[in-house]
Structures are given as structure tokens and as C-alpha cells.
XYZ file of C-alpha atoms in Angstrom:
478
model
C 12.492 5.614 16.936
C 11.367 4.754 13.417
C 13.805 5.250 10.565
C 13.225 8.108 8.164
C 13.394 7.315 4.505
C 12.993 8.626 1.025
C 10.868 6.163 -0.916
C 10.166 7.945 -4.224
C 13.820 8.753 -4.894
C 13.705 6.893 -8.177
C 11.110 9.347 -9.463
C 12.441 12.503 -7.868
C 15.869 11.962 -9.419
C 14.881 10.714 -12.864
C 11.945 12.840 -13.951
C 11.841 15.238 -16.872
C 9.189 17.704 -17.978
C 6.413 16.378 -20.187
C 4.635 19.008 -22.227
C 2.315 18.787 -25.190
C 5.203 19.858 -27.419
C 7.371 17.043 -26.092
C 4.733 14.425 -26.809
C 4.891 15.008 -30.558
C 8.577 14.114 -30.695
C 8.694 11.262 -28.207
C 8.343 7.668 -29.360
C 5.116 5.878 -28.495
C 5.877 4.478 -25.071
C 3.236 1.818 -25.400
C 5.235 0.356 -28.276
C 8.118 -1.568 -26.771
C 9.930 -2.005 -30.079
C 11.548 1.437 -30.061
C 11.749 2.115 -26.321
C 14.865 1.924 -24.176
C 12.777 0.573 -21.319
C 9.651 -1.401 -22.210
C 6.520 -1.790 -20.086
C 7.548 -5.389 -19.361
C 10.936 -4.193 -18.110
C 9.244 -1.544 -15.988
C 7.069 -4.268 -14.494
C 10.151 -6.342 -13.626
C 11.838 -3.274 -12.146
C 8.798 -2.408 -10.033
C 8.457 -5.900 -8.601
C 12.186 -6.138 -7.851
C 12.038 -2.746 -6.173
C 9.050 -3.817 -4.097
C 10.838 -6.947 -2.910
C 13.828 -4.793 -1.974
C 11.626 -2.392 -0.060
C 10.010 -5.205 1.890
C 13.420 -6.593 2.796
C 14.420 -3.285 4.381
C 11.260 -1.668 5.720
C 8.273 -2.903 7.722
C 4.954 -3.005 5.906
C 1.537 -2.609 7.470
C -0.076 -6.051 7.232
C -3.658 -5.079 8.108
C -6.031 -6.821 5.642
C -8.703 -4.159 6.039
C -6.265 -1.339 5.340
C -4.681 -3.265 2.467
C -8.028 -3.742 0.740
C -9.167 -0.184 1.436
C -6.081 1.364 -0.195
C -6.304 -0.974 -3.166
C -10.020 -0.288 -3.674
C -9.581 3.483 -3.516
C -6.798 3.339 -6.099
C -8.994 1.223 -8.348
C -11.791 3.764 -8.060
C -9.401 6.367 -9.445
C -7.348 4.424 -11.993
C -10.130 3.887 -14.618
C -10.656 7.660 -14.706
C -6.982 8.424 -15.294
C -4.736 8.218 -18.355
C -3.204 5.032 -16.994
C -3.404 2.329 -19.650
C -2.137 -0.637 -17.659
C -4.340 -1.178 -14.621
C -2.228 -4.063 -13.338
C -1.272 -2.263 -10.134
C 0.389 -3.380 -6.923
C -0.273 -1.505 -3.703
C 1.721 -1.472 -0.495
C 1.304 0.264 2.861
C 4.524 1.065 4.714
C 4.418 0.862 8.494
C 5.528 4.413 9.232
C 3.707 7.383 10.728
C 5.731 9.770 8.523
C 3.730 11.496 5.787
C 4.646 9.924 2.445
C 3.305 8.357 -0.746
C 5.098 7.034 -3.798
C 4.785 5.495 -7.239
C 7.376 3.261 -8.869
C 7.703 2.128 -12.508
C 5.781 -1.068 -13.138
C 2.567 -0.003 -11.421
C 3.628 0.003 -7.767
C 1.752 2.580 -5.679
C 2.202 2.899 -1.967
C 1.483 5.061 1.023
C 2.847 5.330 4.485
C 0.194 4.520 7.051
C 0.877 7.995 8.463
C -0.892 9.543 5.485
C -4.176 8.432 7.079
C -3.352 10.594 10.092
C -2.573 13.611 7.914
C -5.314 13.570 5.257
C -8.464 14.660 7.053
C -10.868 13.342 4.429
C -11.039 10.489 1.965
C -10.906 12.928 -0.921
C -7.702 14.506 0.380
C -6.225 11.015 0.430
C -7.598 10.451 -3.082
C -5.893 13.663 -4.236
C -2.507 12.297 -3.206
C -3.176 8.931 -4.874
C -4.444 10.563 -8.085
C -1.164 12.489 -8.239
C 0.840 9.257 -7.928
C -1.296 7.530 -10.573
C -0.507 10.428 -12.908
C 3.232 9.777 -12.484
C 2.658 6.216 -13.639
C 0.299 7.126 -16.475
C 2.941 9.395 -18.025
C 5.695 6.792 -17.592
C 8.027 9.520 -16.390
C 10.888 7.118 -15.803
C 10.792 5.799 -19.379
C 10.433 9.298 -20.798
C 13.524 10.405 -18.932
C 15.531 7.654 -20.534
C 14.137 8.415 -23.995
C 14.810 12.148 -23.771
C 18.320 11.622 -22.459
C 19.105 9.201 -25.300
C 20.831 6.997 -22.739
C 21.770 4.032 -24.912
C 24.404 2.808 -22.487
C 23.280 -0.028 -20.259
C 21.850 1.015 -16.905
C 22.648 -1.159 -13.951
C 19.144 -1.368 -12.521
C 20.286 -3.406 -9.541
C 22.487 -0.446 -8.601
C 19.552 1.919 -8.859
C 17.442 -0.351 -6.669
C 20.210 -0.565 -4.092
C 20.518 3.224 -3.985
C 16.793 3.592 -3.408
C 17.042 1.280 -0.434
C 20.038 3.211 0.916
C 17.913 6.338 0.695
C 15.069 4.560 2.433
C 17.165 3.386 5.353
C 20.046 5.823 5.670
C 18.542 9.127 4.622
C 18.256 11.124 1.427
C 21.851 12.386 1.211
C 23.282 8.875 1.205
C 20.700 7.806 -1.354
C 21.524 10.685 -3.676
C 25.228 9.875 -3.467
C 24.597 6.209 -4.200
C 22.361 6.955 -7.141
C 24.879 9.406 -8.549
C 27.413 6.586 -8.689
C 25.063 4.398 -10.752
C 24.115 6.899 -13.446
C 26.201 9.004 -15.813
C 24.321 12.282 -15.660
C 23.948 15.191 -13.281
C 21.826 14.892 -10.151
C 21.234 18.638 -10.263
C 19.801 18.263 -13.737
C 17.412 15.584 -12.506
C 16.161 17.725 -9.640
C 15.594 20.756 -11.846
C 13.087 18.820 -13.910
C 11.155 17.226 -11.087
C 9.085 20.324 -10.264
C 7.716 20.410 -13.791
C 6.782 16.757 -13.586
C 5.053 17.431 -10.295
C 2.950 20.114 -12.003
C 2.115 17.624 -14.742
C 0.998 15.096 -12.132
C -1.052 17.776 -10.345
C -2.918 18.683 -13.525
C -3.683 15.089 -14.447
C -4.527 14.226 -10.860
C -7.160 16.970 -10.792
C -8.668 15.556 -13.975
C -8.789 12.106 -12.408
C -10.517 13.392 -9.279
C -13.127 15.258 -11.318
C -13.749 12.260 -13.587
C -14.226 10.110 -10.466
C -16.914 12.459 -9.157
C -14.620 13.667 -6.386
C -13.837 17.184 -5.278
C -10.729 18.497 -7.125
C -10.355 21.210 -4.492
C -9.432 18.481 -2.016
C -6.021 18.249 -3.695
C -5.317 21.952 -3.407
C -6.639 21.952 0.173
C -4.240 19.150 1.046
C -1.335 20.996 -0.553
C -2.238 24.232 1.244
C -2.257 22.442 4.590
C 1.090 20.822 3.853
C 2.672 24.140 3.000
C 1.075 26.022 5.886
C 1.797 23.401 8.544
C 5.430 23.017 7.512
C 6.364 26.598 6.651
C 8.176 27.059 9.936
C 9.118 23.438 10.554
C 12.810 22.560 10.763
C 12.187 19.165 9.150
C 9.923 18.852 6.122
C 7.936 15.628 5.767
C 9.485 13.209 3.294
C 6.560 13.803 0.936
C 7.494 17.460 0.553
C 11.159 16.613 -0.011
C 10.374 14.195 -2.816
C 7.418 16.167 -4.199
C 8.697 19.774 -4.100
C 5.872 22.098 -3.107
C 6.050 25.858 -3.666
C 3.629 28.744 -3.243
C 3.269 29.010 -7.018
C 2.498 25.321 -7.368
C -0.125 25.474 -4.621
C -1.787 28.545 -6.121
C -1.685 27.008 -9.604
C -3.367 23.837 -8.333
C -6.014 25.857 -6.492
C -6.724 27.938 -9.612
C -7.075 24.829 -11.770
C -9.297 23.113 -9.190
C -11.617 26.126 -9.084
C -12.446 25.577 -12.752
C -14.043 22.207 -12.045
C -17.628 21.746 -10.816
C -18.044 20.642 -7.213
C -17.685 16.901 -6.682
C -20.691 14.704 -5.944
C -18.793 11.799 -4.382
C -20.111 10.506 -1.065
C -17.189 9.663 1.170
C -16.807 6.091 2.354
C -17.136 5.820 6.160
C -14.402 3.181 5.992
C -11.824 5.910 5.419
C -12.496 7.248 8.910
C -12.593 3.719 10.303
C -9.143 3.133 8.780
C -7.958 6.321 10.471
C -9.042 4.839 13.804
C -7.155 1.627 13.095
C -3.993 3.557 12.213
C -4.325 5.860 15.219
C -4.575 2.863 17.550
C -1.606 1.221 15.845
C 0.632 4.232 16.553
C -0.815 5.125 19.964
C 1.607 4.864 22.880
C -0.903 2.646 24.639
C -4.388 1.359 23.889
C -5.800 2.784 27.114
C -5.042 6.358 26.068
C -6.454 5.638 22.620
C -9.675 4.306 24.142
C -10.129 7.466 26.203
C -9.476 9.647 23.154
C -12.023 7.741 21.052
C -14.578 7.967 23.849
C -14.164 11.733 24.051
C -14.551 12.081 20.286
C -17.771 10.046 20.110
C -19.983 12.913 21.277
C -19.272 15.525 18.588
C -18.111 16.050 15.045
C -19.563 14.652 11.848
C -21.485 11.429 11.402
C -18.386 9.732 9.983
C -16.117 10.954 12.773
C -18.575 9.738 15.439
C -18.775 6.346 13.728
C -14.977 6.159 13.661
C -14.805 7.085 17.362
C -17.253 4.315 18.287
C -15.230 1.900 16.184
C -12.026 3.064 17.858
C -13.492 2.359 21.289
C -14.299 -1.207 20.285
C -10.930 -2.095 18.749
C -8.948 -0.460 21.570
C -11.075 -2.246 24.198
C -10.447 -5.511 22.344
C -6.721 -4.817 22.399
C -6.610 -4.354 26.174
C -8.883 -7.398 26.585
C -11.680 -5.423 28.233
C -14.460 -5.801 25.638
C -17.182 -4.967 28.152
C -15.857 -1.380 28.285
C -17.028 -0.988 24.687
C -20.311 -2.938 24.866
C -22.440 0.161 24.299
C -20.211 1.375 21.461
C -20.429 -2.061 19.820
C -24.214 -2.031 20.030
C -24.360 1.410 18.449
C -22.080 0.329 15.596
C -24.286 -2.661 14.806
C -27.343 -0.398 14.705
C -25.608 1.899 12.212
C -24.391 -0.780 9.780
C -24.251 -4.424 10.834
C -23.164 -5.579 7.346
C -20.129 -3.353 6.813
C -17.093 -5.659 6.652
C -14.959 -3.523 8.962
C -17.732 -3.492 11.577
C -18.396 -7.222 11.163
C -14.725 -7.941 11.905
C -14.732 -5.589 14.900
C -17.817 -7.435 16.192
C -16.274 -10.873 15.658
C -13.102 -9.761 17.435
C -15.227 -8.292 20.235
C -17.030 -11.632 20.628
C -13.719 -13.488 20.628
C -12.292 -11.100 23.230
C -15.439 -11.830 25.282
C -14.544 -15.549 25.201
C -17.319 -16.252 22.702
C -15.114 -17.699 20.002
C -17.741 -19.994 18.492
C -20.170 -17.106 18.055
C -17.423 -15.033 16.438
C -16.732 -17.818 13.938
C -20.443 -18.099 13.139
C -20.639 -14.368 12.444
C -17.651 -14.458 10.115
C -18.894 -17.581 8.327
C -22.281 -15.975 7.716
C -20.773 -12.865 6.182
C -18.214 -14.841 4.205
C -21.065 -16.735 2.548
C -22.424 -13.357 1.456
C -18.956 -12.145 0.409
C -17.092 -15.209 -0.943
C -13.327 -14.838 -1.024
C -13.322 -11.615 1.005
C -9.734 -11.133 2.154
C -10.211 -9.439 5.566
C -13.096 -11.750 6.555
C -11.139 -14.850 5.505
C -7.961 -13.807 7.296
C -9.845 -13.062 10.521
C -11.796 -16.309 10.315
C -8.635 -18.346 9.710
C -7.045 -16.779 12.791
C -10.026 -17.717 14.980
C -10.223 -21.223 13.470
C -6.573 -21.776 14.349
C -7.238 -20.602 17.877
C -10.020 -23.200 18.109
C -7.777 -25.921 16.683
C -9.518 -26.229 13.293
C -6.239 -26.050 11.419
C -7.343 -27.983 8.330
C -10.294 -25.654 7.786
C -8.089 -22.591 8.291
C -5.606 -24.114 5.845
C -8.326 -24.590 3.210
C -9.547 -21.038 3.702
C -6.117 -19.412 3.379
C -5.082 -21.605 0.461
C -8.123 -20.335 -1.423
C -6.920 -16.734 -1.071
C -3.597 -17.276 -2.818
C -5.002 -16.978 -6.354
C -6.269 -13.427 -5.723
C -3.952 -12.200 -2.959
C -0.773 -14.149 -3.678
C 1.245 -10.923 -3.799
C 0.629 -10.310 -0.075
C 3.557 -11.575 2.046
C 1.400 -11.641 5.192
C -0.942 -14.189 3.579
C 1.936 -16.587 2.916
C 3.256 -16.047 6.428
C -0.107 -16.992 7.947
C -0.497 -19.895 5.546
C 2.951 -21.241 6.451
C 2.073 -21.092 10.145
C -1.227 -22.838 9.467
C 0.402 -25.553 7.332
C 2.727 -26.219 10.247
C -0.159 -26.513 12.693
C -1.999 -28.810 10.260
C 1.045 -31.019 9.741
C 1.436 -30.186 6.032
C 5.227 -29.981 6.082
C 5.999 -29.782 2.359
C 3.400 -27.052 1.933
C 4.803 -25.271 4.980
C 8.144 -24.928 3.182
C 6.447 -23.860 -0.061
C 4.520 -21.102 1.713
C 7.651 -19.947 3.522
C 9.429 -19.810 0.165
C 6.773 -17.486 -1.246
C 7.000 -15.284 1.843
C 10.786 -14.999 1.628
C 10.627 -14.331 -2.106
C 8.133 -11.481 -1.698
C 10.193 -9.980 1.114
C 13.381 -9.941 -0.934
C 15.291 -12.932 0.395
C 15.611 -15.176 -2.659
C 18.376 -17.289 -1.094
C 16.140 -18.278 1.815
C 13.201 -18.767 -0.550
C 15.233 -21.209 -2.643
C 16.412 -23.018 0.480
C 12.795 -23.509 1.552
C 11.907 -24.921 -1.854
C 14.746 -27.426 -1.588
C 13.301 -28.609 1.723
C 9.836 -28.783 0.196
C 11.246 -30.886 -2.650
C 12.848 -33.328 -0.221
C 9.500 -33.702 1.597
C 7.622 -34.349 -1.668
C 9.349 -37.505 -2.906
C 6.912 -39.559 -4.936
C 4.475 -36.672 -5.444
C 5.590 -35.906 -8.987
C 3.008 -33.203 -9.613
C 4.099 -31.245 -6.573
C 7.755 -31.812 -7.356
C 7.244 -30.354 -10.838
C 5.552 -27.284 -9.383
C 8.398 -26.796 -6.906
C 11.088 -27.219 -9.579
C 9.330 -24.677 -11.808
C 9.217 -22.221 -8.912
C 12.923 -22.736 -8.264
C 13.618 -21.712 -11.848
C 11.422 -18.629 -11.400
C 13.362 -17.607 -8.308
C 16.691 -18.180 -10.064
C 15.651 -15.889 -12.904
C 14.422 -13.211 -10.504
C 17.662 -13.379 -8.563
C 19.811 -12.502 -11.554
C 21.076 -8.938 -11.925
C 19.217 -7.516 -14.879
C 20.415 -4.757 -17.193
C 18.508 -2.684 -19.710
């Protein structure tokens, strides 16, 4: 059984109401000179928190899903009040409904949100709400309003968040209470007002993005209705308190906006199929479900059902069962990246590895540096024994996707297969660093250094990285 957790505890316990009256008396948060916590410190906090999360919880390392979530957030962010668009996204491998935002531009979702939000715009409503939390810098405002000039032990706060994530909310609340000198009850009493603030700004973001603001209120209504008689509320409702008045207020506000004109991306429904297969008890049952769904519903749902047949047939190594579905997908859109990858994987499952590589190479020439295409191609190249080419391909991704632990994991494996031992240890170091194990990361760098004698340029790079890790490993106080 998967562990339950409370990811956004840092927000739910440290938020305060932000009203137009408040804004006239608060210091300018973009100006770090007079702030208790500066944007740079928030960035450090967010990245440390993310490393801690990865050390405790499994993340969903699907390149297609990773890119989809990031792209949807970046469709919304320019239409929000968020000033710093340097965002980091993460997908947690859990089928529990949840989403969260952390100081420093970290936005994440549980994969289970794809199973709950029935449309892309419902998903966008949740993400717009989280972006609003970041745009208002609620964490920094809480510190400013409280006039908390005593040093905060941020490492203690991070630890308490992880306790909440792994042991349950009660333990997390108790741990956080021990790290801060003010009332937990006081924190919780403010959070509802901050949620309303995030709702209002989230609606504005949806409308400015051409999306349907009513999708947010529809999502909230479903949450409240579906869980009214449930013994256990989803974590999202525990950390984002939802009441009848808040739902009706959001619906009333949404009704004042014109209808959205956004055309939903079929990839949202394709991602739903990928997540459904991931959490299915077995791929055979998933295949039968997708097959049954392919005859009705909307155009997007039928496309997703065809796609689901292909990926589930690939998983059970019976690609011929989905030959017709694959042909139909290619007729619909043979250039969509998600379909291209499904086709390449279908060819590979059909023992046509060379053809699969040709397909991926062709589309990678059209989409240079594409993360999902490159990752899939590198996997197939390694299977064929072309380790040096896979190594070159993955190494080229690190400048744009170097914050993805799964990339460094695959690159380390590929370096090993290619016989690049020093680089193997360097890649492992980056993986361990991003997943919160700085001691192991440093150990790997020491091994890389010992394998790089005489290569002074590489040795300098490794030594610089060791200093970076040492700085990141220090307990920091604000």
C-alpha cells in the first residue's frame, strides 16, 4: 500500500490573508533589502525541499508526463501575477489526489490528479491555483506580517514537511510546531483566506490564458460532492480547505468571465491513459478497458483509448493485439510526439528495433533536443549496443534537463556501458545530489576525481562541484 502524505504542509501552516489593504503596508517583496526572506533564499529553500522530497518519496519518471506538466504550467505562468518564471516541476508517483507549491518556484502534482481531473482545463484550474500561491509569495508575507526577526531553522521546517509526507499529517504538524514559535491554530485560521486569494487569482489566470474559468469551480464542486460522505478526505482537501461558501464564491466569480476559447490538447487524455496503465493492477485488464472505451465518448477519449491499447499491448509484449489501434493512431496524427514514441515502442516490441530507431531519429531531426524522443531513442540504442551514441544523446540533454534525476540515472548507466568510468561517477553524483543524498554524491565525486588523474580540466570541474555540494549540505538559517 502506498504511503499517504501531506506535501503542501509548509503552505497550509504558514499562510496569512493577503488583501488589498494589506498590500499597502507590506514591504515590496521583490526588494530583498528589507525582506526577512529574499527571493534568493526562497529559491534555496525550494530546491532543498525538493531534494528532501525526492529522498523520501517516489517520483514519476515518465519523460512524456514530465514535459506535459511543465508545458501546461508554462502556458499559465505568463498570464499570472508570477514575476519569476524560473519554475521547477515534479510529479509524485502516487494515485492520491494532490498538488502543491513550495517557495522558490517548485510546483508539483501527484500523478493521481490525472485520474481525478476529467479535462485538461480542470487540471489547469488546480495548477493556476498553485501558481497564485507562488505569485503572492505567501510564505514570505507570513514572515513579514509576523515580524519574526528571530532566526528560523529552515532545516527543521524541511524535516517536518518530510515527516508529514511519510508519517501522516498529525506527526508533521507536531514536528513543525517544535520548529516555530507561534501557534499552529493561528496558522490554520489564515489558510482559508489565502486559499480564496489563490482561487481569485487562479480564475484570472485561466481567463487570461483563454481557458474556461468555470473548470475550476466545476473541479471544486466535484471534490466537495464526491467526498461529502467519505470517511477520508483526499490530501488535497486537507491542505486546501474547501467549504460550501468557497465553492459557491468561486462559481459566482467564474460566471462573470466570458466562456473560454481554449482548445484542449489531446495529450492530456493520452497522459491519463499512461497514468491509468501505470496504476492498473495488470496490463491485461487495462488493455480490455481501453478496448471497451474506444467505441464511444469524445474524439479525445477515443484517441486516448486507442493509445492505451497500444501501450498496454506493448507492456505485455503482445504488440500484434494492438496493430489496428496503432494504425488508427497514425492516421489521426503521425507527428504527435506521444504517438511517435508509442509507435517506436510498438515496433521495438515487434522485434523491429532498427525501424524503431529510424522513426525516432527522423522525428528528433524535426524536434532537436526533444526530451521524450531523446530518452526513448537512447534506451533503444543501448539495447542495440550503440552505447557511445546513446551517451552522446543523453549528455546533450543535461544543459536543458539537468534538474531531472532520471536523466542522470540513465546517463550513469549509459556511461558504464560505454566504459566512461569517471563520467559514470559524475553522473551518479548528480543523481544522488538531486535525490537528497549529498554524502553519497560527494563520495561519487571523490571516485570520479581519482579516475581523472591528469585530466586537469575535468578535475577542476569535479572539485568545483564538490564545493557546491558542500555548500548545499550546510544547514542554512534565515
